[in-house]
Amino acid sequence: MQGIHNGDKPIPEAMTELRLSFERRVSDLRERSSVASASFSRCLRSSRVVADDYLASLEKLDKLKDELREGQAKLAEQLSVKTRNGARYAAMTKDLEAKKAKCEQIKKMISDQRNKVDGCASIISKSLHALEACEEKLRQGQSEKENLDSAIAWYQKSLGLQVVEGEGVKFIFNKIDSTNPDKEYSFTVRLDNDKYNLLQCDPLVEGIDDLLKEVNKTNDFFGFVRIMREKFAASNFSVKAVSITQASLSGDTSLITGSSPVELKPSIVTPSIAKTGAKSKMGIKTPTSSVRRSARLQNIQG
């Protein structure tokens, strides 16, 4: 062995160097292995951490997927509810619009009814005023009728006046001739187209045409009746005067009686009724107003 050597060095020394070299290599390999093992351990631990994180992430992902599915289900439910609410809202909006239109229609109807009520109230108020005016006219007409009835009664009692209806209105007087109080004097008048026409006069008196023209002009029918009675009384007075004159000339005094002076005064036989508000012996006012052609005489004619 001593003879074995490696080149210039002996074999033991070479073996020692080789062993040292191997030991150094082994030491390097061990260090490298330790470093690699440590690095691998670190990598393994890191991989485990990553794997754990990955597994945790997977779990979180599963949870998130579950939450997502739940969220999607809730969203679908909310969308369904929203759709139903939208349809309900649209229906309610439509119903509200219809109710608004109906309210406007009702308001218009109420306004129209108020206008009608106001119009009816105005008409009723005017009708009440017209009714009051008619009642006042009726009271005045009744008062005038009472006055007319009183006047007719006074004429009938004091002057022997009678009014008879027929083809026209016939006015009959008596109590004109004191010797024959029941002797009748009459005339008949008819109203045609607001014009007085004389149908009959017994006995016929003078100036009757002028009297008709005057009454058609003035419409003073009471005055016409009064003048006609005065005309009858005057005609009777003329007849009496002629009879008395003839009797005086013939010497017959039988016609001249104690009552003749009274008979010779027409104003005593026919009291004047022209004074306004004058009273007769019976205490009744004599009429002074004229008769309207379209009212009183037509009422008498029926």
mmCIF file of C-alpha atoms in Angstrom:
data_model
loop_
_atom_site.group_PDB
_atom_site.id
_atom_site.type_symbol
_atom_site.label_atom_id
_atom_site.label_comp_id
_atom_site.label_asym_id
_atom_site.label_seq_id
_atom_site.Cartn_x
_atom_site.Cartn_y
_atom_site.Cartn_z
ATOM 1 C CA MET A 1 0.000 0.000 0.000
ATOM 2 C CA GLN A 2 2.801 2.302 0.667
ATOM 3 C CA GLY A 3 3.893 1.739 -2.901
ATOM 4 C CA ILE A 4 0.616 2.934 -4.271
ATOM 5 C CA HIS A 5 0.503 6.635 -4.912
ATOM 6 C CA ASN A 6 -1.330 8.988 -7.094
ATOM 7 C CA GLY A 7 1.056 10.829 -9.154
ATOM 8 C CA ASP A 8 3.428 12.579 -6.916
ATOM 9 C CA LYS A 9 1.391 11.953 -3.725
ATOM 10 C CA PRO A 10 1.215 8.774 -1.877
ATOM 11 C CA ILE A 11 -2.060 6.834 -1.867
ATOM 12 C CA PRO A 12 -2.988 7.399 1.787
ATOM 13 C CA GLU A 13 -2.625 11.068 1.412
ATOM 14 C CA ALA A 14 -4.597 10.947 -1.770
ATOM 15 C CA MET A 15 -7.235 8.842 -0.077
ATOM 16 C CA THR A 16 -7.362 11.310 2.765
ATOM 17 C CA GLU A 17 -7.767 14.158 0.409
ATOM 18 C CA LEU A 18 -10.370 12.177 -1.490
ATOM 19 C CA ARG A 19 -12.174 11.351 1.755
ATOM 20 C CA LEU A 20 -12.043 14.961 2.779
ATOM 21 C CA SER A 21 -13.282 15.888 -0.618
ATOM 22 C CA PHE A 22 -16.125 13.400 -0.301
ATOM 23 C CA GLU A 23 -16.885 14.612 3.173
ATOM 24 C CA ARG A 24 -16.976 18.169 1.907
ATOM 25 C CA ARG A 25 -19.268 17.089 -0.914
ATOM 26 C CA VAL A 26 -21.448 15.148 1.477
ATOM 27 C CA SER A 27 -21.481 18.106 3.797
ATOM 28 C CA ASP A 28 -22.428 20.335 0.878
ATOM 29 C CA LEU A 29 -25.034 17.827 -0.196
ATOM 30 C CA ARG A 30 -26.357 17.630 3.331
ATOM 31 C CA GLU A 31 -26.458 21.386 3.563
ATOM 32 C CA ARG A 32 -28.108 21.526 0.195
ATOM 33 C CA SER A 33 -30.467 18.755 1.261
ATOM 34 C CA SER A 34 -31.194 20.576 4.503
ATOM 35 C CA VAL A 35 -31.765 23.790 2.593
ATOM 36 C CA ALA A 36 -33.876 21.924 0.054
ATOM 37 C CA SER A 37 -35.730 20.128 2.829
ATOM 38 C CA ALA A 38 -36.282 23.403 4.646
ATOM 39 C CA SER A 39 -37.314 25.018 1.408
ATOM 40 C CA PHE A 40 -39.571 22.087 0.632
ATOM 41 C CA SER A 41 -40.983 22.270 4.133
ATOM 42 C CA ARG A 42 -41.582 25.952 3.649
ATOM 43 C CA CYS A 43 -43.113 25.280 0.262
ATOM 44 C CA LEU A 44 -45.176 22.485 1.728
ATOM 45 C CA ARG A 45 -46.347 24.682 4.546
ATOM 46 C CA SER A 46 -47.053 27.440 2.067
ATOM 47 C CA SER A 47 -48.888 24.958 -0.147
ATOM 48 C CA ARG A 48 -50.852 23.765 2.855
ATOM 49 C CA VAL A 49 -51.715 27.350 3.688
ATOM 50 C CA VAL A 50 -52.659 27.956 0.072
ATOM 51 C CA ALA A 51 -54.613 24.704 0.041
ATOM 52 C CA ASP A 52 -56.324 25.659 3.278
ATOM 53 C CA ASP A 53 -57.036 29.091 1.860
ATOM 54 C CA TYR A 54 -58.269 27.476 -1.319
ATOM 55 C CA LEU A 55 -60.486 25.098 0.631
ATOM 56 C CA ALA A 56 -61.728 28.013 2.717
ATOM 57 C CA SER A 57 -62.283 29.959 -0.480
ATOM 58 C CA LEU A 58 -64.176 26.988 -1.901
ATOM 59 C CA GLU A 59 -66.330 26.885 1.216
ATOM 60 C CA LYS A 60 -66.855 30.630 0.976
ATOM 61 C CA LEU A 61 -67.591 30.212 -2.711
ATOM 62 C CA ASP A 62 -70.153 27.530 -1.924
ATOM 63 C CA LYS A 63 -71.666 29.769 0.706
ATOM 64 C CA LEU A 64 -71.642 32.660 -1.741
ATOM 65 C CA LYS A 65 -73.245 30.421 -4.359
ATOM 66 C CA ASP A 66 -75.916 29.432 -1.843
ATOM 67 C CA GLU A 67 -76.395 33.061 -0.889
ATOM 68 C CA LEU A 68 -76.496 33.953 -4.577
ATOM 69 C CA ARG A 69 -79.130 31.314 -5.223
ATOM 70 C CA GLU A 70 -81.104 32.573 -2.223
ATOM 71 C CA GLY A 71 -80.634 36.136 -3.464
ATOM 72 C CA GLN A 72 -81.774 35.120 -6.932
ATOM 73 C CA ALA A 73 -84.809 33.380 -5.445
ATOM 74 C CA LYS A 74 -85.565 36.432 -3.313
ATOM 75 C CA LEU A 75 -84.976 38.678 -6.313
ATOM 76 C CA ALA A 76 -87.320 36.564 -8.415
ATOM 77 C CA GLU A 77 -89.882 36.706 -5.612
ATOM 78 C CA GLN A 78 -89.380 40.465 -5.268
ATOM 79 C CA LEU A 79 -89.691 40.863 -9.036
ATOM 80 C CA SER A 80 -92.879 38.815 -8.953
ATOM 81 C CA VAL A 81 -94.196 40.927 -6.080
ATOM 82 C CA LYS A 82 -93.124 44.066 -7.931
ATOM 83 C CA THR A 83 -94.879 42.858 -11.071
ATOM 84 C CA ARG A 84 -98.025 42.123 -9.085
ATOM 85 C CA ASN A 85 -97.730 45.471 -7.311
ATOM 86 C CA GLY A 86 -97.153 47.181 -10.654
ATOM 87 C CA ALA A 87 -100.269 45.572 -12.093
ATOM 88 C CA ARG A 88 -102.173 46.468 -8.924
ATOM 89 C CA TYR A 89 -100.794 50.022 -9.071
ATOM 90 C CA ALA A 90 -101.802 50.319 -12.724
ATOM 91 C CA ALA A 91 -105.292 49.036 -11.862
ATOM 92 C CA MET A 92 -105.511 51.401 -8.881
ATOM 93 C CA THR A 93 -104.283 54.297 -11.049
ATOM 94 C CA LYS A 94 -106.866 53.476 -13.681
ATOM 95 C CA ASP A 95 -109.580 53.165 -11.032
ATOM 96 C CA LEU A 96 -108.401 56.436 -9.468
ATOM 97 C CA GLU A 97 -108.577 58.191 -12.830
ATOM 98 C CA ALA A 98 -112.071 56.795 -13.353
ATOM 99 C CA LYS A 99 -113.081 57.963 -9.868
ATOM 100 C CA LYS A 100 -111.556 61.387 -10.538
ATOM 101 C CA ALA A 101 -113.525 61.618 -13.779
ATOM 102 C CA LYS A 102 -116.650 60.518 -11.907
ATOM 103 C CA CYS A 103 -115.951 63.096 -9.177
ATOM 104 C CA GLU A 104 -115.580 65.798 -11.830
ATOM 105 C CA GLN A 105 -118.831 64.632 -13.392
ATOM 106 C CA ILE A 106 -120.527 64.684 -9.979
ATOM 107 C CA LYS A 107 -119.099 68.167 -9.306
ATOM 108 C CA LYS A 108 -120.456 69.330 -12.650
ATOM 109 C CA MET A 109 -123.831 67.750 -11.870
ATOM 110 C CA ILE A 110 -123.808 69.426 -8.441
ATOM 111 C CA SER A 111 -122.924 72.749 -10.070
ATOM 112 C CA ASP A 112 -125.709 72.270 -12.626
ATOM 113 C CA GLN A 113 -128.133 71.315 -9.861
ATOM 114 C CA ARG A 114 -127.062 74.372 -7.848
ATOM 115 C CA ASN A 115 -127.602 76.554 -10.899
ATOM 116 C CA LYS A 116 -130.997 74.911 -11.398
ATOM 117 C CA VAL A 117 -131.805 75.399 -7.703
ATOM 118 C CA ASP A 118 -130.731 79.047 -7.943
ATOM 119 C CA GLY A 119 -132.819 79.419 -11.109
ATOM 120 C CA CYS A 120 -135.784 77.717 -9.433
ATOM 121 C CA ALA A 121 -135.306 79.905 -6.355
ATOM 122 C CA SER A 122 -135.257 82.982 -8.593
ATOM 123 C CA ILE A 123 -138.355 81.758 -10.435
ATOM 124 C CA ILE A 124 -140.062 80.955 -7.117
ATOM 125 C CA SER A 125 -139.112 84.388 -5.779
ATOM 126 C CA LYS A 126 -140.468 86.065 -8.916
ATOM 127 C CA SER A 127 -143.551 83.843 -8.752
ATOM 128 C CA LEU A 128 -144.052 84.781 -5.101
ATOM 129 C CA HIS A 129 -143.756 88.466 -5.982
ATOM 130 C CA ALA A 130 -146.141 87.934 -8.896
ATOM 131 C CA LEU A 131 -148.465 85.968 -6.594
ATOM 132 C CA GLU A 132 -148.348 88.749 -4.025
ATOM 133 C CA ALA A 133 -149.100 91.257 -6.788
ATOM 134 C CA CYS A 134 -151.957 89.036 -8.014
ATOM 135 C CA GLU A 135 -153.276 88.688 -4.465
ATOM 136 C CA GLU A 136 -153.072 92.453 -4.073
ATOM 137 C CA LYS A 137 -154.887 92.890 -7.402
ATOM 138 C CA LEU A 138 -157.410 90.267 -6.289
ATOM 139 C CA ARG A 139 -157.976 92.132 -3.029
ATOM 140 C CA GLN A 140 -158.325 95.358 -4.975
ATOM 141 C CA GLY A 141 -160.671 93.604 -7.419
ATOM 142 C CA GLN A 142 -162.701 92.204 -4.530
ATOM 143 C CA SER A 143 -162.786 95.651 -2.955
ATOM 144 C CA GLU A 144 -163.842 97.163 -6.283
ATOM 145 C CA LYS A 145 -166.427 94.396 -6.702
ATOM 146 C CA GLU A 146 -167.764 95.097 -3.229
ATOM 147 C CA ASN A 147 -167.897 98.796 -4.072
ATOM 148 C CA LEU A 148 -169.562 97.936 -7.385
ATOM 149 C CA ASP A 149 -172.051 95.634 -5.656
ATOM 150 C CA SER A 150 -172.735 98.363 -3.093
ATOM 151 C CA ALA A 151 -173.183 100.893 -5.887
ATOM 152 C CA ILE A 152 -175.491 98.554 -7.811
ATOM 153 C CA ALA A 153 -177.464 97.889 -4.623
ATOM 154 C CA TRP A 154 -177.666 101.638 -4.042
ATOM 155 C CA TYR A 155 -178.768 102.186 -7.653
ATOM 156 C CA GLN A 156 -181.351 99.411 -7.373
ATOM 157 C CA LYS A 157 -182.751 100.684 -4.094
ATOM 158 C CA SER A 158 -182.569 104.425 -4.663
ATOM 159 C CA LEU A 159 -182.828 104.757 -8.437
ATOM 160 C CA GLY A 160 -184.606 101.541 -9.388
ATOM 161 C CA LEU A 161 -181.714 100.260 -11.537
ATOM 162 C CA GLN A 162 -181.726 96.677 -12.828
ATOM 163 C CA VAL A 163 -179.089 94.997 -14.990
ATOM 164 C CA VAL A 164 -180.216 92.118 -17.208
ATOM 165 C CA GLU A 165 -177.917 89.935 -19.288
ATOM 166 C CA GLY A 166 -178.866 88.868 -22.776
ATOM 167 C CA GLU A 167 -177.737 89.729 -26.271
ATOM 168 C CA GLY A 168 -176.081 92.704 -24.624
ATOM 169 C CA VAL A 169 -176.352 94.297 -21.189
ATOM 170 C CA LYS A 170 -179.758 95.834 -20.556
ATOM 171 C CA PHE A 171 -180.060 98.652 -18.000
ATOM 172 C CA ILE A 172 -183.602 99.161 -16.695
ATOM 173 C CA PHE A 173 -184.637 102.195 -14.612
ATOM 174 C CA ASN A 174 -187.834 102.861 -12.722
ATOM 175 C CA LYS A 175 -188.772 105.322 -9.989
ATOM 176 C CA ILE A 176 -188.411 108.094 -12.545
ATOM 177 C CA ASP A 177 -192.095 108.893 -13.009
ATOM 178 C CA SER A 178 -193.510 109.806 -9.594
ATOM 179 C CA THR A 179 -197.040 109.175 -10.826
ATOM 180 C CA ASN A 180 -196.031 105.726 -12.066
ATOM 181 C CA PRO A 181 -192.896 104.563 -10.141
ATOM 182 C CA ASP A 182 -193.001 101.103 -11.761
ATOM 183 C CA LYS A 183 -192.746 102.475 -15.287
ATOM 184 C CA GLU A 184 -189.554 101.195 -16.879
ATOM 185 C CA TYR A 185 -187.019 103.107 -18.962
ATOM 186 C CA SER A 186 -184.283 100.979 -20.519
ATOM 187 C CA PHE A 187 -181.385 100.823 -22.926
ATOM 188 C CA THR A 188 -179.198 97.905 -24.074
ATOM 189 C CA VAL A 189 -175.464 98.167 -24.751
ATOM 190 C CA ARG A 190 -173.078 95.592 -26.199
ATOM 191 C CA LEU A 191 -169.288 95.740 -26.219
ATOM 192 C CA ASP A 192 -167.790 94.723 -29.588
ATOM 193 C CA ASN A 193 -164.031 95.050 -30.204
ATOM 194 C CA ASP A 194 -163.642 97.521 -27.314
ATOM 195 C CA LYS A 195 -166.451 99.675 -28.672
ATOM 196 C CA TYR A 196 -169.841 100.327 -27.072
ATOM 197 C CA ASN A 197 -172.819 99.813 -29.391
ATOM 198 C CA LEU A 198 -176.404 100.749 -28.514
ATOM 199 C CA LEU A 199 -178.850 97.955 -29.363
ATOM 200 C CA GLN A 200 -182.036 99.369 -27.855
ATOM 201 C CA CYS A 201 -183.300 102.492 -26.096
ATOM 202 C CA ASP A 202 -186.864 102.829 -24.780
ATOM 203 C CA PRO A 203 -187.885 105.606 -24.931
ATOM 204 C CA LEU A 204 -185.452 107.009 -27.459
ATOM 205 C CA VAL A 205 -183.613 110.075 -26.128
ATOM 206 C CA GLU A 206 -182.011 112.929 -27.988
ATOM 207 C CA GLY A 207 -178.231 113.084 -28.496
ATOM 208 C CA ILE A 208 -177.705 109.336 -27.984
ATOM 209 C CA ASP A 209 -175.164 109.154 -30.843
ATOM 210 C CA ASP A 210 -173.075 111.931 -29.289
ATOM 211 C CA LEU A 211 -173.246 110.160 -25.910
ATOM 212 C CA LEU A 212 -171.971 106.913 -27.496
ATOM 213 C CA LYS A 213 -169.087 108.749 -29.153
ATOM 214 C CA GLU A 214 -168.229 110.382 -25.822
ATOM 215 C CA VAL A 215 -168.288 107.122 -23.817
ATOM 216 C CA ASN A 216 -166.164 105.359 -26.473
ATOM 217 C CA LYS A 217 -163.715 108.236 -26.228
ATOM 218 C CA THR A 218 -163.564 108.657 -22.422
ATOM 219 C CA ASN A 219 -164.589 105.127 -21.332
ATOM 220 C CA ASP A 220 -166.645 106.735 -18.525
ATOM 221 C CA PHE A 221 -169.440 104.166 -18.567
ATOM 222 C CA PHE A 222 -170.830 105.130 -15.150
ATOM 223 C CA GLY A 223 -171.134 108.688 -16.389
ATOM 224 C CA PHE A 224 -172.920 107.374 -19.494
ATOM 225 C CA VAL A 225 -175.411 105.420 -17.336
ATOM 226 C CA ARG A 226 -175.967 108.467 -15.116
ATOM 227 C CA ILE A 227 -176.524 110.741 -18.125
ATOM 228 C CA MET A 228 -178.933 108.217 -19.685
ATOM 229 C CA ARG A 229 -181.021 108.231 -16.499
ATOM 230 C CA GLU A 230 -180.945 112.006 -16.501
ATOM 231 C CA LYS A 231 -182.021 111.914 -20.158
ATOM 232 C CA PHE A 232 -184.911 109.580 -19.257
ATOM 233 C CA ALA A 233 -185.848 111.878 -16.354
ATOM 234 C CA ALA A 234 -185.606 114.920 -18.642
ATOM 235 C CA SER A 235 -187.794 113.254 -21.280
ATOM 236 C CA ASN A 236 -190.333 112.390 -18.580
ATOM 237 C CA PHE A 237 -190.115 115.975 -17.314
ATOM 238 C CA SER A 238 -190.696 117.271 -20.857
ATOM 239 C CA VAL A 239 -193.722 115.019 -21.277
ATOM 240 C CA LYS A 240 -195.100 116.158 -17.915
ATOM 241 C CA ALA A 241 -194.450 119.800 -18.770
ATOM 242 C CA VAL A 242 -196.246 119.446 -22.111
ATOM 243 C CA SER A 243 -199.145 117.677 -20.408
ATOM 244 C CA ILE A 244 -199.379 120.369 -17.723
ATOM 245 C CA THR A 245 -199.198 123.120 -20.345
ATOM 246 C CA GLN A 246 -201.929 121.495 -22.385
ATOM 247 C CA ALA A 247 -204.005 121.007 -19.238
ATOM 248 C CA SER A 248 -203.501 124.651 -18.250
ATOM 249 C CA LEU A 249 -204.534 125.831 -21.698
ATOM 250 C CA SER A 250 -207.587 123.580 -21.625
ATOM 251 C CA GLY A 251 -208.445 124.530 -18.042
ATOM 252 C CA ASP A 252 -207.983 120.942 -16.759
ATOM 253 C CA THR A 253 -206.171 121.077 -13.405
ATOM 254 C CA SER A 254 -206.486 117.391 -12.596
ATOM 255 C CA LEU A 255 -202.920 116.760 -13.746
ATOM 256 C CA ILE A 256 -201.524 119.432 -11.413
ATOM 257 C CA THR A 257 -201.268 117.786 -8.024
ATOM 258 C CA GLY A 258 -199.578 118.628 -4.785
ATOM 259 C CA SER A 259 -196.596 116.558 -5.772
ATOM 260 C CA SER A 260 -196.150 118.284 -9.139
ATOM 261 C CA PRO A 261 -193.461 120.734 -7.982
ATOM 262 C CA VAL A 262 -191.408 117.796 -6.814
ATOM 263 C CA GLU A 263 -191.919 116.009 -10.132
ATOM 264 C CA LEU A 264 -190.904 119.100 -12.079
ATOM 265 C CA LYS A 265 -187.393 118.995 -10.589
ATOM 266 C CA PRO A 266 -185.347 116.221 -12.156
ATOM 267 C CA SER A 267 -182.516 116.826 -9.696
ATOM 268 C CA ILE A 268 -184.795 115.617 -6.900
ATOM 269 C CA VAL A 269 -185.932 112.529 -8.790
ATOM 270 C CA THR A 270 -182.408 111.805 -10.055
ATOM 271 C CA PRO A 271 -179.811 112.578 -7.363
ATOM 272 C CA SER A 272 -176.442 113.688 -8.696
ATOM 273 C CA ILE A 273 -173.830 110.926 -8.506
ATOM 274 C CA ALA A 274 -170.996 112.828 -10.136
ATOM 275 C CA LYS A 275 -169.391 114.046 -6.927
ATOM 276 C CA THR A 276 -166.460 111.970 -5.787
ATOM 277 C CA GLY A 277 -167.062 110.220 -2.500
ATOM 278 C CA ALA A 278 -170.605 111.633 -2.118
ATOM 279 C CA LYS A 279 -172.891 109.565 0.109
ATOM 280 C CA SER A 280 -176.542 108.755 -0.462
ATOM 281 C CA LYS A 281 -179.202 108.845 2.185
ATOM 282 C CA MET A 282 -178.526 105.128 2.766
ATOM 283 C CA GLY A 283 -174.898 105.887 3.714
ATOM 284 C CA ILE A 284 -173.409 104.138 0.627
ATOM 285 C CA LYS A 285 -170.742 105.849 -1.471
ATOM 286 C CA THR A 286 -171.732 106.399 -5.072
ATOM 287 C CA PRO A 287 -169.215 105.126 -7.641
ATOM 288 C CA THR A 288 -167.153 107.655 -9.520
ATOM 289 C CA SER A 289 -164.610 105.521 -11.403
ATOM 290 C CA SER A 290 -165.180 104.527 -15.024
ATOM 291 C CA VAL A 291 -165.815 100.947 -16.132
ATOM 292 C CA ARG A 292 -163.035 99.350 -18.175
ATOM 293 C CA ARG A 293 -164.329 97.984 -21.455
ATOM 294 C CA SER A 294 -162.362 94.742 -21.218
ATOM 295 C CA ALA A 295 -163.281 93.940 -17.609
ATOM 296 C CA ARG A 296 -166.434 95.062 -15.840
ATOM 297 C CA LEU A 297 -168.896 95.305 -18.725
ATOM 298 C CA GLN A 298 -167.601 92.024 -20.151
ATOM 299 C CA ASN A 299 -168.080 90.434 -16.718
ATOM 300 C CA ILE A 300 -171.649 91.753 -16.696
ATOM 301 C CA GLN A 301 -172.192 90.400 -20.208
ATOM 302 C CA GLY A 302 -170.954 87.018 -18.945
#
